[in-house]
mmCIF file of C-alpha atoms and ligand atoms in Angstrom:
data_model
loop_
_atom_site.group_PDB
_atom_site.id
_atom_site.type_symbol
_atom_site.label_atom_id
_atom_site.label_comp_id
_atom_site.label_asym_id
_atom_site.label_seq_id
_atom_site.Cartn_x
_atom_site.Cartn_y
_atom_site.Cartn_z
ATOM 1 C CA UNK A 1 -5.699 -12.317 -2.867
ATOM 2 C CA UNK A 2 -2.034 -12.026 -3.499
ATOM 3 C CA UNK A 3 0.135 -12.010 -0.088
ATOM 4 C CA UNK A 4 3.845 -10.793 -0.190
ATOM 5 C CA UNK A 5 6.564 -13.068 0.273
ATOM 6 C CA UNK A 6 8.182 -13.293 3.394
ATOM 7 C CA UNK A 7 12.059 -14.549 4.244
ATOM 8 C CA UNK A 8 12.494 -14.443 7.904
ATOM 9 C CA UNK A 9 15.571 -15.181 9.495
ATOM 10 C CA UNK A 10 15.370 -16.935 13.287
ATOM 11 C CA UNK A 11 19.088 -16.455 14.444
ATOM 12 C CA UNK A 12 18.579 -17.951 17.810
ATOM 13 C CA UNK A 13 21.203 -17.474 20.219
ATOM 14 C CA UNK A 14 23.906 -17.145 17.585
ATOM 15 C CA UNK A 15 25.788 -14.138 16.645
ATOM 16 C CA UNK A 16 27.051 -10.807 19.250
ATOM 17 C CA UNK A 17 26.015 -7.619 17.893
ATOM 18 C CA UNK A 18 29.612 -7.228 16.290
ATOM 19 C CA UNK A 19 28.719 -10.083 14.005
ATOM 20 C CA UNK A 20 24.917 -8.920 13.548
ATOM 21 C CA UNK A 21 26.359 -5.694 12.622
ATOM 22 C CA UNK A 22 28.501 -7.566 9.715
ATOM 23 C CA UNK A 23 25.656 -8.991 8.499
ATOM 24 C CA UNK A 24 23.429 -5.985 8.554
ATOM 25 C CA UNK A 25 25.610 -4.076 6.829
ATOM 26 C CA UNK A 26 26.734 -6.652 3.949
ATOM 27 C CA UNK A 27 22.589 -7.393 3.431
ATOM 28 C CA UNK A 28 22.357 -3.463 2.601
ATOM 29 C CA UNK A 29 22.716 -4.192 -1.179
ATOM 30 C CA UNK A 30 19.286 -6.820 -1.100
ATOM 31 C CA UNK A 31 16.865 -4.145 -0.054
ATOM 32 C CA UNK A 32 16.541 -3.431 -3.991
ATOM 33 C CA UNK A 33 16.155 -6.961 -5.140
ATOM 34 C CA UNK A 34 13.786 -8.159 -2.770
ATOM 35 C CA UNK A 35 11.653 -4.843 -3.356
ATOM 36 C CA UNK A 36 11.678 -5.764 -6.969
ATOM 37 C CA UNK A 37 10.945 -9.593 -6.010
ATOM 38 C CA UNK A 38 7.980 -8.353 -3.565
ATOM 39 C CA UNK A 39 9.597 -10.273 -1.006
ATOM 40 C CA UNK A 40 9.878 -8.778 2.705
ATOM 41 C CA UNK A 41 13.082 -10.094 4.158
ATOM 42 C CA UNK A 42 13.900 -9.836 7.955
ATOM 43 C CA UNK A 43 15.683 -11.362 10.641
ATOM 44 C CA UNK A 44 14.958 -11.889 14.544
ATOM 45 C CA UNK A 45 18.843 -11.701 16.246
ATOM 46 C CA UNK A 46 18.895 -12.095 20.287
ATOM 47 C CA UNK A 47 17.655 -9.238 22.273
ATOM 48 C CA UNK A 48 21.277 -7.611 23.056
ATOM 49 C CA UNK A 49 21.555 -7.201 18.975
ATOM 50 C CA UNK A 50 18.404 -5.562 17.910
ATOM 51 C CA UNK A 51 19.355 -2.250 18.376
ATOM 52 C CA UNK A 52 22.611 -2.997 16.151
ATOM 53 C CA UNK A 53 20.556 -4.888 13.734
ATOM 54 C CA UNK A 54 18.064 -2.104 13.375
ATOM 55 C CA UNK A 55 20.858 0.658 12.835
ATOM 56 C CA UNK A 56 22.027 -1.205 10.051
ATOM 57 C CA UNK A 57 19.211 -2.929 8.549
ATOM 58 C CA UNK A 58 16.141 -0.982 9.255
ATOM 59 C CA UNK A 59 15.924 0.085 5.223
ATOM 60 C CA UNK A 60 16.415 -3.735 4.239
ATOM 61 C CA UNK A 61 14.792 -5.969 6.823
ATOM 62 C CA UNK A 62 12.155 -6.466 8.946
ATOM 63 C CA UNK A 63 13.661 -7.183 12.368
ATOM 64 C CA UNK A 64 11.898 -9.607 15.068
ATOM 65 C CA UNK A 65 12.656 -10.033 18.530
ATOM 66 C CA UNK A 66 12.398 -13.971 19.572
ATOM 67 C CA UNK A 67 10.351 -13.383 22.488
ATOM 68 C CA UNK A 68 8.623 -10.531 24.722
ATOM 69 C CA UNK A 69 6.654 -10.423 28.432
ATOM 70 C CA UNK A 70 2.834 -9.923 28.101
ATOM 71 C CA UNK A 71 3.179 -7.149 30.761
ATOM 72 C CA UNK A 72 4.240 -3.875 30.217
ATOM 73 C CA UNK A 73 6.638 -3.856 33.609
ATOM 74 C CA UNK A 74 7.236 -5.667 37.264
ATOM 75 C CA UNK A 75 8.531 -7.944 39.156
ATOM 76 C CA UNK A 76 9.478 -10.430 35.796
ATOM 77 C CA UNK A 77 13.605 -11.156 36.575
ATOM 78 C CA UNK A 78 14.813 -11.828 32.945
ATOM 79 C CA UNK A 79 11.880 -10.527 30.775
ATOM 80 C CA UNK A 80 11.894 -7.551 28.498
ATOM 81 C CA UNK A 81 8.199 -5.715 27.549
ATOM 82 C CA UNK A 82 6.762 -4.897 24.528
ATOM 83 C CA UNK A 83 7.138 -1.352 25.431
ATOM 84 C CA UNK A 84 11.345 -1.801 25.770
ATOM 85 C CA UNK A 85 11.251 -3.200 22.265
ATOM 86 C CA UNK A 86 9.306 -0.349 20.845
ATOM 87 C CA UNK A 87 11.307 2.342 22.267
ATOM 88 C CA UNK A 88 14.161 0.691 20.061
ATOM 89 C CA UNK A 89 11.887 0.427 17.185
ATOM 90 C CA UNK A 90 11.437 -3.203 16.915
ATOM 91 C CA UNK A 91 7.352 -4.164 15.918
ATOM 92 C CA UNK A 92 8.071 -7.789 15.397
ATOM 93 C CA UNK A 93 7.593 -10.498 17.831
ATOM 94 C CA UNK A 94 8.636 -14.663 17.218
ATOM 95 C CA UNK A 95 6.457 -16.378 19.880
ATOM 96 C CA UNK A 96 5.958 -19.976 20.591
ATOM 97 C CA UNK A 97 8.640 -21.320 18.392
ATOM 98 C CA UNK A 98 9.153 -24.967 19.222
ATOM 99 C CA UNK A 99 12.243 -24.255 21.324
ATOM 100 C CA UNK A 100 10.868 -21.920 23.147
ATOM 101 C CA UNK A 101 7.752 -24.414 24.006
ATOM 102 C CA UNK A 102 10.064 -27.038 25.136
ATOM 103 C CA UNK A 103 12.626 -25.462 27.084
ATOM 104 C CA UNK A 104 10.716 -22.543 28.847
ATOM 105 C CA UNK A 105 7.215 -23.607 29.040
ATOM 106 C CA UNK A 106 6.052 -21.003 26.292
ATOM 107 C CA UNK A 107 2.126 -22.271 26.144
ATOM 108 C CA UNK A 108 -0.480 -21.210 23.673
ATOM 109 C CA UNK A 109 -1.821 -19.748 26.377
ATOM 110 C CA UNK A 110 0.692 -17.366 26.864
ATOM 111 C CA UNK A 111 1.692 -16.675 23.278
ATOM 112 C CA UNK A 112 -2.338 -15.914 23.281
ATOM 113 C CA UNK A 113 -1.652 -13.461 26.323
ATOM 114 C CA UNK A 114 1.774 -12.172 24.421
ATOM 115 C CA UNK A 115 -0.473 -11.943 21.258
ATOM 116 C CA UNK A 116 -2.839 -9.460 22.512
ATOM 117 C CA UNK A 117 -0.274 -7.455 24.142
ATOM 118 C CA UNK A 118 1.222 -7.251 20.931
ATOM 119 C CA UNK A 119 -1.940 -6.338 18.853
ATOM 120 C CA UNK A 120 -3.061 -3.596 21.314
ATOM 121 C CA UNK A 121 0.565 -1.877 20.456
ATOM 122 C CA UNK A 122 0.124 -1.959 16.810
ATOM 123 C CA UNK A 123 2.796 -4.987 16.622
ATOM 124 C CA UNK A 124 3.074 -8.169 14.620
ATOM 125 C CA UNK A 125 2.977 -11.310 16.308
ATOM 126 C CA UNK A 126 4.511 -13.973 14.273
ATOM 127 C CA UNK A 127 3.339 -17.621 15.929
ATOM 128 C CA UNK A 128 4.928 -20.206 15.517
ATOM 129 C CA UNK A 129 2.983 -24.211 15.593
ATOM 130 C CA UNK A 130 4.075 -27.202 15.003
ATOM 131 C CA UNK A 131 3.713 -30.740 16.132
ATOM 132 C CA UNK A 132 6.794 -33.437 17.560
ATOM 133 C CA UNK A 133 7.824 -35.923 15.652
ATOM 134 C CA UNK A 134 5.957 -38.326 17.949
ATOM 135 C CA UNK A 135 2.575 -36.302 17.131
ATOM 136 C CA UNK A 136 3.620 -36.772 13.741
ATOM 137 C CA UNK A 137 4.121 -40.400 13.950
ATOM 138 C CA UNK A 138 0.700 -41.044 15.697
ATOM 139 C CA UNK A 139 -0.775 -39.130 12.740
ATOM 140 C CA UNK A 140 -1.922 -36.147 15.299
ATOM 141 C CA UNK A 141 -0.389 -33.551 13.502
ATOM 142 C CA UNK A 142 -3.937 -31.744 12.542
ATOM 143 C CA UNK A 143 -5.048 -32.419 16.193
ATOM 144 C CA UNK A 144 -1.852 -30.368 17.424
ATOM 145 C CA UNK A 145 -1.912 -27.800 15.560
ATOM 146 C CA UNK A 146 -5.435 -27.125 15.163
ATOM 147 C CA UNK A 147 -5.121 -26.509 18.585
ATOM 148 C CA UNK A 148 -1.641 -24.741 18.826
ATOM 149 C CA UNK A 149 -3.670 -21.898 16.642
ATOM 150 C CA UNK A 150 -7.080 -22.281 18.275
ATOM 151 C CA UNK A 151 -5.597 -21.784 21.439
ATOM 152 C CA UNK A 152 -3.010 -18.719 20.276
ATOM 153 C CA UNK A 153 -6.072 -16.663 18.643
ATOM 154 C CA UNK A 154 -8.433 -17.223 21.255
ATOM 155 C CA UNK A 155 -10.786 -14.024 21.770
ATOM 156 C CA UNK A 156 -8.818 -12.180 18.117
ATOM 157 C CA UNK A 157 -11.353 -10.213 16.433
ATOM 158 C CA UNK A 158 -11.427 -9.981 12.168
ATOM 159 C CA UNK A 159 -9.386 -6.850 12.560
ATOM 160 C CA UNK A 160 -7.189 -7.846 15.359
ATOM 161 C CA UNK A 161 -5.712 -10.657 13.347
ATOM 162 C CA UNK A 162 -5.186 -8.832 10.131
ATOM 163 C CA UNK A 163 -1.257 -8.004 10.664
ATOM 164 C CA UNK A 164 -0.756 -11.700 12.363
ATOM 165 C CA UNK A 165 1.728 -14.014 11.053
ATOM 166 C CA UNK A 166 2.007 -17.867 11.144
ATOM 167 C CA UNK A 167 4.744 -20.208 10.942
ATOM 168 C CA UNK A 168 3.958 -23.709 10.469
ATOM 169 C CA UNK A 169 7.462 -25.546 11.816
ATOM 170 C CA UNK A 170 7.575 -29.509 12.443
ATOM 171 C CA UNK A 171 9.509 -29.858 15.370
ATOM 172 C CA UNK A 172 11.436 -33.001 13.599
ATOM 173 C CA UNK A 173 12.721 -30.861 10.900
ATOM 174 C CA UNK A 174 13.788 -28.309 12.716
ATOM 175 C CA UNK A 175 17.701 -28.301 12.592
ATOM 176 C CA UNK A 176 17.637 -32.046 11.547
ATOM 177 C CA UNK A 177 17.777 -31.955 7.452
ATOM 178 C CA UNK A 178 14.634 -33.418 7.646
ATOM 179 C CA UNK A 179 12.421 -31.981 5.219
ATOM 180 C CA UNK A 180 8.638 -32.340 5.335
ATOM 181 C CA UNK A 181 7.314 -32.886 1.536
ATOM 182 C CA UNK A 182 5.972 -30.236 0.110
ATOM 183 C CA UNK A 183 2.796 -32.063 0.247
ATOM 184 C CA UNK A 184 2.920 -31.503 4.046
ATOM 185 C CA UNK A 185 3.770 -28.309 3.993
ATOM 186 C CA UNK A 186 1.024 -27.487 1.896
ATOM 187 C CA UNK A 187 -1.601 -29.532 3.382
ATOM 188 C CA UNK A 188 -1.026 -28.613 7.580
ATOM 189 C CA UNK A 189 -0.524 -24.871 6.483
ATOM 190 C CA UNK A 190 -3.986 -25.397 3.871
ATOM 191 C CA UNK A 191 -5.388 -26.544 7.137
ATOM 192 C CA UNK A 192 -4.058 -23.863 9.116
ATOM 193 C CA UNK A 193 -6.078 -21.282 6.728
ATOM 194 C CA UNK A 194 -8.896 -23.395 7.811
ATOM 195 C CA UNK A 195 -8.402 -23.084 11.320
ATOM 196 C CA UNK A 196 -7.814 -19.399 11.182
ATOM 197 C CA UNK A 197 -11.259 -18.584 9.137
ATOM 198 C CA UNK A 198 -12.664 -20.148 11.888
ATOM 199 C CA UNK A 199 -11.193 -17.851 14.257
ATOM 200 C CA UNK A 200 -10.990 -14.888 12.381
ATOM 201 C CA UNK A 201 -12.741 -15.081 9.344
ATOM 202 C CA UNK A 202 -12.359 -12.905 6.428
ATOM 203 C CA UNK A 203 -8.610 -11.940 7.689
ATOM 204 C CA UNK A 204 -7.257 -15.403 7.295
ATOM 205 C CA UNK A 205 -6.754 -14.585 3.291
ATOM 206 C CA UNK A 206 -4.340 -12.132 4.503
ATOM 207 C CA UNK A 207 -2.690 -13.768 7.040
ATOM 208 C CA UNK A 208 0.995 -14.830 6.143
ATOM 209 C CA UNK A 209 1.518 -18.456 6.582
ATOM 210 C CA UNK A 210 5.227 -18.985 6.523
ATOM 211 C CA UNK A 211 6.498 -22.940 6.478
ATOM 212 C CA UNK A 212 10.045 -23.494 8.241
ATOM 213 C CA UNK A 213 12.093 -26.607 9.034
ATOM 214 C CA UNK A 214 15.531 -27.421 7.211
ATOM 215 C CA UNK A 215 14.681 -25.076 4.913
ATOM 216 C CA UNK A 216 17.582 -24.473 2.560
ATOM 217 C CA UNK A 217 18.468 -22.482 -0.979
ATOM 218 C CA UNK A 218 17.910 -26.026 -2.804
ATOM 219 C CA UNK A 219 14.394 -26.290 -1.250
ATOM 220 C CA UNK A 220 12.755 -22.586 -0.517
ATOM 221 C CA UNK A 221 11.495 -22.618 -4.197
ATOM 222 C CA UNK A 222 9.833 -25.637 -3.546
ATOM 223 C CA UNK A 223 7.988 -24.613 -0.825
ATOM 224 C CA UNK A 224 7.221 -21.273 -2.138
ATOM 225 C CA UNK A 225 5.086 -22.242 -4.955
ATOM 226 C CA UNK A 226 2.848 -24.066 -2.675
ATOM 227 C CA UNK A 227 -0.617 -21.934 -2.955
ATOM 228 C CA UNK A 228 -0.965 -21.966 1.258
ATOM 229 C CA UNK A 229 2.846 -21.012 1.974
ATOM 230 C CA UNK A 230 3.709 -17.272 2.086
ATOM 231 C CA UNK A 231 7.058 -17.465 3.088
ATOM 232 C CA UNK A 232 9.741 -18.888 4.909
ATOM 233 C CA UNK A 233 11.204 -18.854 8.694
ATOM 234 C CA UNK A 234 14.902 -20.085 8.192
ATOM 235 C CA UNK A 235 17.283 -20.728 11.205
ATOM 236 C CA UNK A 236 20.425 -22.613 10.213
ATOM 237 C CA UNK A 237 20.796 -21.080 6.550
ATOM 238 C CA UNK A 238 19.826 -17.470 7.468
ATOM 239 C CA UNK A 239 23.424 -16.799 9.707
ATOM 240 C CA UNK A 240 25.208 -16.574 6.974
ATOM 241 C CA UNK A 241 24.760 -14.034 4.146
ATOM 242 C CA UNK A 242 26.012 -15.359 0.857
ATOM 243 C CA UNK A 243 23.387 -18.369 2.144
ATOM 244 C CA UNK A 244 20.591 -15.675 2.853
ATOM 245 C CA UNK A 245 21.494 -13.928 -0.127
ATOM 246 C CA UNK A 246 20.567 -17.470 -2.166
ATOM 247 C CA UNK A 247 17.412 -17.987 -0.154
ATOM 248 C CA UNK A 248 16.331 -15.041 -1.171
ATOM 249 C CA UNK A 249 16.802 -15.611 -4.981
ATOM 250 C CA UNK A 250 15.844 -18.574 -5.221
ATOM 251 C CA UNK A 251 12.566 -17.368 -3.475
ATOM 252 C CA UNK A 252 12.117 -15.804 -7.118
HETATM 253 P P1 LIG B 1 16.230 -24.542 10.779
HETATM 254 O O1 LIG B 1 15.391 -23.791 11.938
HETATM 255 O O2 LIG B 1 16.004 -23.767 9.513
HETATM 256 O O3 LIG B 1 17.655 -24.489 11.228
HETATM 257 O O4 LIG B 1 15.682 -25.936 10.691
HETATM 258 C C1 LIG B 1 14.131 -23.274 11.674
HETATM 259 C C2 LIG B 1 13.556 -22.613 12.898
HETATM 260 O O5 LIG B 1 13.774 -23.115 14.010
HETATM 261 O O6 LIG B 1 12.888 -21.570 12.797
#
């Protein structure tokens, strides 16, 4: 069953809305390529520039926020709801990425409490998993991430899980320039697919299993034509658009 590509952008705390705005606008002219390439593009700025972003973009990209409360309101100092992001139109949600789960205690427990949140509003979740380079090391990468996604889906019906994307990111190649092999990439997010029939059976042939970590123009083909890998989630080569612009290309 085919799956459409998918180039995701993680922009992390980089970028005001002035310069999100610049990029919107100059990534106007991809809309028609990526169409014809049957490749979704988006990109998940801070939460000050999605409103910007989405002005400018909403015809060409997908666009994410990098985090959301499970609860619609309260007492949550810092936190914005799923409901605040909807109002601006934003139906994309980045949860558990790596940075996120070491520097703010983001658990698969509550990216599986953010997850359902998300689902009951008709949003897309897209997980992030991914084991340390120490995990890696001790050979525990299945281990971790089996769990990472058993954990995140817990409860997910079939039809829950249908709009659900994945990203399988190795902490040690995030921002480092060091690459996984394809051969990794292919076999953790093969084993992913596993995972998720288990979970949610038939709808794991449709769920989008993107692979990100140093990836870069030279290497997004690479990991594209692996049968398991959907798409990519880019941080350091998605803030700038002639690099974007590449990505996406060389996706084809
Ligand atoms: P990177 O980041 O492409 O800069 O390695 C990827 C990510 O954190 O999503």
């Amino acid at each position: 069953m085919a799956r459409r590509k998918l180039l995701m952008g993680n922009w992390k705390m980089n970028k005001t809305s002035a310069e999100a705005k610049e990029f919107a606008v100059a990534a106007k002219p991809l809309a028609k390529e990526a169409r014809a390439a049957h490749v979704d593009l988006g990109v998940a700025p801070t939460y000050l520039s999605l409103a910007t972003t989405r002005k400018y973009a909403a015809k060409t990209m997908i666009v994410a926020a990098q985090n959301c409360h499970f609860k619609e309101s309260g007492a949550y100092t810092g936190e914005v709801s799923i409901p605040m992001l909807k109002e601006f139109g934003i139906n994309w949600v980045i949860l558990g990425h790596s940075e996120r789960r070491a520097y703010d205690n983001e658990t698969s427990e509550k990216c599986n409490a953010k997850i359902k949140a998300l689902i009951a509003n008709d949003m897309v979740p897209l997980y992030c998993v991914g084991e340390t380079l120490a995990e890696f090391e001790a050979g525990r990468t299945k281990e971790v991430v089996g769990e990472q996604v058993r954990k995140g889906l817990e409860g997910l019906s079939e039809e829950d899980a249908k709009n659900l994307v994945v990203a399988y990111e190795p902490v040690w190649s995030i921002g480092t320039g060091k690459n996984a092999s394809t051969e990794i990439a292919q076999d953790v997010c093969h084993f992913i697919r596993t995972v998720l029939k288990e979970c949610v059976g038939k709808s794991a042939n449709k769920i989008r299993i993107l692979y990100g970590g140093s990836v870069k123009p030279e290497n997004i083909k690479a990991y594209l034509s692996c049968p398991d890998v959907d798409g990519a989630l880019v941080g350091g080569a998605s803030l700038k658009i002639e690099s974007y612009t590449e990505l996406l290309r060389n996706i084809k």
